[in-house]
Amino acid sequence: EAPWYPVVKRLRPQARYIGVDSSDYVIERFAASRNIRRGALGTLDTMRLPKRIDMIVCADVLQYAADAEIARGLRAIRQLLGGVAYIEAFVTDDNMEGDRVGWHERTAAEYSRHFRDAGLTQCGPYAFISLDELDSLNRFEHA
């Protein structure tokens, strides 16, 4: 539903916000008012998006995506990333509750491999940057 949209607009009125969602409900209800485009993690590389994006939010997505879609989507995020990406990843040990329909159980090692293969490195809680930017971080900006 692009819940970040009103917050970003309130804090940074000049910011450009683009949402991507595959849900018919979200597209019908929020596409026009919250600038949401139809797409999915695995189709980011085929979408017409800006070449560099300051902040990418990928929340409540990875656990529902197949490995091939995660690999493709994270590579696309890496190519688009001009700042930081907030990417939630819930692992088997997290004992998550909620909607488990279509949920893919993965270990921390599996997610770490996906991030590494995509060229992303963790720099905070759920925060990732391109490995190319690692040397530009301050001492306490990376894990």
mmCIF file of C-alpha atoms in Angstrom:
data_model
loop_
_atom_site.group_PDB
_atom_site.id
_atom_site.type_symbol
_atom_site.label_atom_id
_atom_site.label_comp_id
_atom_site.label_asym_id
_atom_site.label_seq_id
_atom_site.Cartn_x
_atom_site.Cartn_y
_atom_site.Cartn_z
ATOM 1 C CA GLU A 1 0.000 0.000 0.000
ATOM 2 C CA ALA A 2 3.091 2.255 -0.103
ATOM 3 C CA PRO A 3 2.794 3.224 3.579
ATOM 4 C CA TRP A 4 6.110 5.079 3.323
ATOM 5 C CA TYR A 5 4.702 7.537 0.766
ATOM 6 C CA PRO A 6 2.865 9.924 3.134
ATOM 7 C CA VAL A 7 5.791 9.913 5.580
ATOM 8 C CA VAL A 8 8.347 10.716 2.877
ATOM 9 C CA LYS A 9 6.126 13.438 1.405
ATOM 10 C CA ARG A 10 5.595 15.020 4.824
ATOM 11 C CA LEU A 11 9.331 14.998 5.668
ATOM 12 C CA ARG A 12 10.628 15.792 2.169
ATOM 13 C CA PRO A 13 7.875 17.428 0.079
ATOM 14 C CA GLN A 14 10.156 17.675 -2.976
ATOM 15 C CA ALA A 15 11.153 13.992 -2.871
ATOM 16 C CA ARG A 16 10.166 11.794 -5.794
ATOM 17 C CA TYR A 17 8.557 8.543 -4.658
ATOM 18 C CA ILE A 18 7.897 5.468 -6.803
ATOM 19 C CA GLY A 19 6.230 2.359 -5.430
ATOM 20 C CA VAL A 20 6.324 -1.070 -7.059
ATOM 21 C CA ASP A 21 3.753 -3.729 -6.192
ATOM 22 C CA SER A 22 2.276 -6.807 -7.832
ATOM 23 C CA SER A 23 -0.999 -6.826 -5.907
ATOM 24 C CA ASP A 24 -4.170 -6.075 -7.882
ATOM 25 C CA TYR A 25 -5.694 -4.650 -4.695
ATOM 26 C CA VAL A 26 -2.792 -2.243 -4.149
ATOM 27 C CA ILE A 27 -2.733 -1.125 -7.775
ATOM 28 C CA GLU A 28 -6.497 -0.523 -7.887
ATOM 29 C CA ARG A 29 -6.675 1.231 -4.527
ATOM 30 C CA PHE A 30 -3.406 3.177 -4.256
ATOM 31 C CA ALA A 31 -1.611 3.385 -7.628
ATOM 32 C CA ALA A 32 -2.818 6.853 -8.568
ATOM 33 C CA SER A 33 -2.669 8.472 -5.125
ATOM 34 C CA ARG A 34 0.697 6.989 -4.093
ATOM 35 C CA ASN A 35 2.519 6.666 -7.424
ATOM 36 C CA ILE A 36 2.646 2.873 -7.440
ATOM 37 C CA ARG A 37 3.561 0.931 -10.564
ATOM 38 C CA ARG A 38 2.761 -2.694 -11.265
ATOM 39 C CA GLY A 39 5.846 -4.849 -10.875
ATOM 40 C CA ALA A 40 7.616 -7.348 -8.668
ATOM 41 C CA LEU A 41 11.032 -7.986 -7.203
ATOM 42 C CA GLY A 42 11.939 -10.177 -10.150
ATOM 43 C CA THR A 43 10.839 -7.586 -12.721
ATOM 44 C CA LEU A 44 12.662 -4.518 -11.373
ATOM 45 C CA ASP A 45 15.330 -4.897 -14.052
ATOM 46 C CA THR A 46 12.711 -4.575 -16.807
ATOM 47 C CA MET A 47 10.921 -1.537 -15.390
ATOM 48 C CA ARG A 48 11.460 2.077 -16.415
ATOM 49 C CA LEU A 49 12.917 3.436 -13.185
ATOM 50 C CA PRO A 50 15.424 6.214 -12.486
ATOM 51 C CA LYS A 51 19.047 5.161 -13.056
ATOM 52 C CA ARG A 52 20.037 5.941 -9.434
ATOM 53 C CA ILE A 53 17.721 5.806 -6.440
ATOM 54 C CA ASP A 54 18.748 7.342 -3.106
ATOM 55 C CA MET A 55 16.722 4.957 -0.942
ATOM 56 C CA ILE A 56 15.139 1.645 -1.808
ATOM 57 C CA VAL A 57 12.703 -0.063 0.558
ATOM 58 C CA CYS A 58 12.045 -3.776 0.121
ATOM 59 C CA ALA A 59 9.798 -4.690 3.059
ATOM 60 C CA ASP A 60 7.788 -7.884 3.567
ATOM 61 C CA VAL A 61 8.909 -9.283 0.193
ATOM 62 C CA LEU A 62 11.876 -11.667 0.315
ATOM 63 C CA GLN A 63 10.203 -14.382 2.381
ATOM 64 C CA TYR A 64 7.520 -14.767 -0.311
ATOM 65 C CA ALA A 65 9.904 -14.845 -3.290
ATOM 66 C CA ALA A 66 11.595 -17.862 -4.857
ATOM 67 C CA ASP A 67 15.403 -17.976 -4.860
ATOM 68 C CA ALA A 68 15.688 -17.087 -8.562
ATOM 69 C CA GLU A 69 13.448 -14.039 -8.088
ATOM 70 C CA ILE A 70 15.480 -12.912 -5.070
ATOM 71 C CA ALA A 71 18.727 -13.249 -7.019
ATOM 72 C CA ARG A 72 17.364 -11.265 -9.962
ATOM 73 C CA GLY A 73 15.688 -8.654 -7.772
ATOM 74 C CA LEU A 74 18.692 -8.032 -5.532
ATOM 75 C CA ARG A 75 20.944 -7.628 -8.583
ATOM 76 C CA ALA A 76 18.473 -5.050 -9.929
ATOM 77 C CA ILE A 77 18.408 -3.240 -6.581
ATOM 78 C CA ARG A 78 22.217 -3.163 -6.607
ATOM 79 C CA GLN A 79 22.193 -1.574 -10.089
ATOM 80 C CA LEU A 80 19.606 1.058 -9.119
ATOM 81 C CA LEU A 81 21.092 1.869 -5.737
ATOM 82 C CA GLY A 82 22.559 5.323 -5.336
ATOM 83 C CA GLY A 83 22.397 5.314 -1.535
ATOM 84 C CA VAL A 84 21.040 2.798 0.933
ATOM 85 C CA ALA A 85 18.547 -0.050 0.625
ATOM 86 C CA TYR A 86 16.311 -1.137 3.492
ATOM 87 C CA ILE A 87 15.744 -4.849 2.829
ATOM 88 C CA GLU A 88 13.914 -7.000 5.370
ATOM 89 C CA ALA A 89 15.005 -10.614 5.566
ATOM 90 C CA PHE A 90 13.368 -12.960 8.066
ATOM 91 C CA VAL A 91 15.211 -16.209 8.730
ATOM 92 C CA THR A 92 14.071 -19.572 10.025
ATOM 93 C CA ASP A 93 15.426 -18.817 13.519
ATOM 94 C CA ASP A 94 13.327 -15.630 13.791
ATOM 95 C CA ASN A 95 10.141 -17.567 14.644
ATOM 96 C CA MET A 96 7.976 -15.062 12.760
ATOM 97 C CA GLU A 97 4.212 -15.038 13.120
ATOM 98 C CA GLY A 98 1.639 -13.845 10.622
ATOM 99 C CA ASP A 99 0.775 -14.649 7.015
ATOM 100 C CA ARG A 100 2.769 -17.796 6.225
ATOM 101 C CA VAL A 101 1.009 -18.638 2.941
ATOM 102 C CA GLY A 102 3.708 -18.809 0.270
ATOM 103 C CA TRP A 103 6.452 -18.214 2.866
ATOM 104 C CA HIS A 104 9.907 -19.583 1.980
ATOM 105 C CA GLU A 105 11.966 -20.648 4.999
ATOM 106 C CA ARG A 106 15.611 -19.598 4.649
ATOM 107 C CA THR A 107 18.600 -19.575 6.937
ATOM 108 C CA ALA A 108 20.731 -16.523 7.638
ATOM 109 C CA ALA A 109 23.490 -18.149 5.577
ATOM 110 C CA GLU A 110 21.160 -18.439 2.565
ATOM 111 C CA TYR A 111 20.200 -14.760 2.728
ATOM 112 C CA SER A 112 23.825 -13.750 3.274
ATOM 113 C CA ARG A 113 24.761 -15.634 0.111
ATOM 114 C CA HIS A 114 21.988 -13.863 -1.849
ATOM 115 C CA PHE A 115 23.172 -10.423 -0.656
ATOM 116 C CA ARG A 116 26.834 -11.238 -1.324
ATOM 117 C CA ASP A 117 26.095 -12.645 -4.800
ATOM 118 C CA ALA A 118 24.165 -9.461 -5.640
ATOM 119 C CA GLY A 119 27.061 -7.255 -4.532
ATOM 120 C CA LEU A 120 25.345 -5.867 -1.448
ATOM 121 C CA THR A 121 26.780 -5.565 2.052
ATOM 122 C CA GLN A 122 25.034 -4.832 5.322
ATOM 123 C CA CYS A 123 25.658 -1.421 6.891
ATOM 124 C CA GLY A 124 22.997 -1.445 9.633
ATOM 125 C CA PRO A 125 19.746 -3.152 10.665
ATOM 126 C CA TYR A 126 18.149 -4.247 7.381
ATOM 127 C CA ALA A 127 20.302 -1.620 5.644
ATOM 128 C CA PHE A 128 22.474 -2.509 2.657
ATOM 129 C CA ILE A 129 24.753 -0.659 0.253
ATOM 130 C CA SER A 130 26.620 -1.594 -2.880
ATOM 131 C CA LEU A 131 29.995 -3.193 -2.179
ATOM 132 C CA ASP A 132 31.430 -0.491 -4.466
ATOM 133 C CA GLU A 133 30.550 2.104 -1.796
ATOM 134 C CA LEU A 134 32.049 0.255 1.191
ATOM 135 C CA ASP A 135 35.265 2.277 1.213
ATOM 136 C CA SER A 136 33.316 5.553 1.357
ATOM 137 C CA LEU A 137 31.573 4.681 4.640
ATOM 138 C CA ASN A 138 32.653 6.070 7.984
ATOM 139 C CA ARG A 139 33.978 3.636 10.590
ATOM 140 C CA PHE A 140 30.672 3.089 12.391
ATOM 141 C CA GLU A 141 28.449 3.079 9.296
ATOM 142 C CA HIS A 142 29.071 -0.557 8.447
ATOM 143 C CA ALA A 143 28.627 -3.837 10.286
#
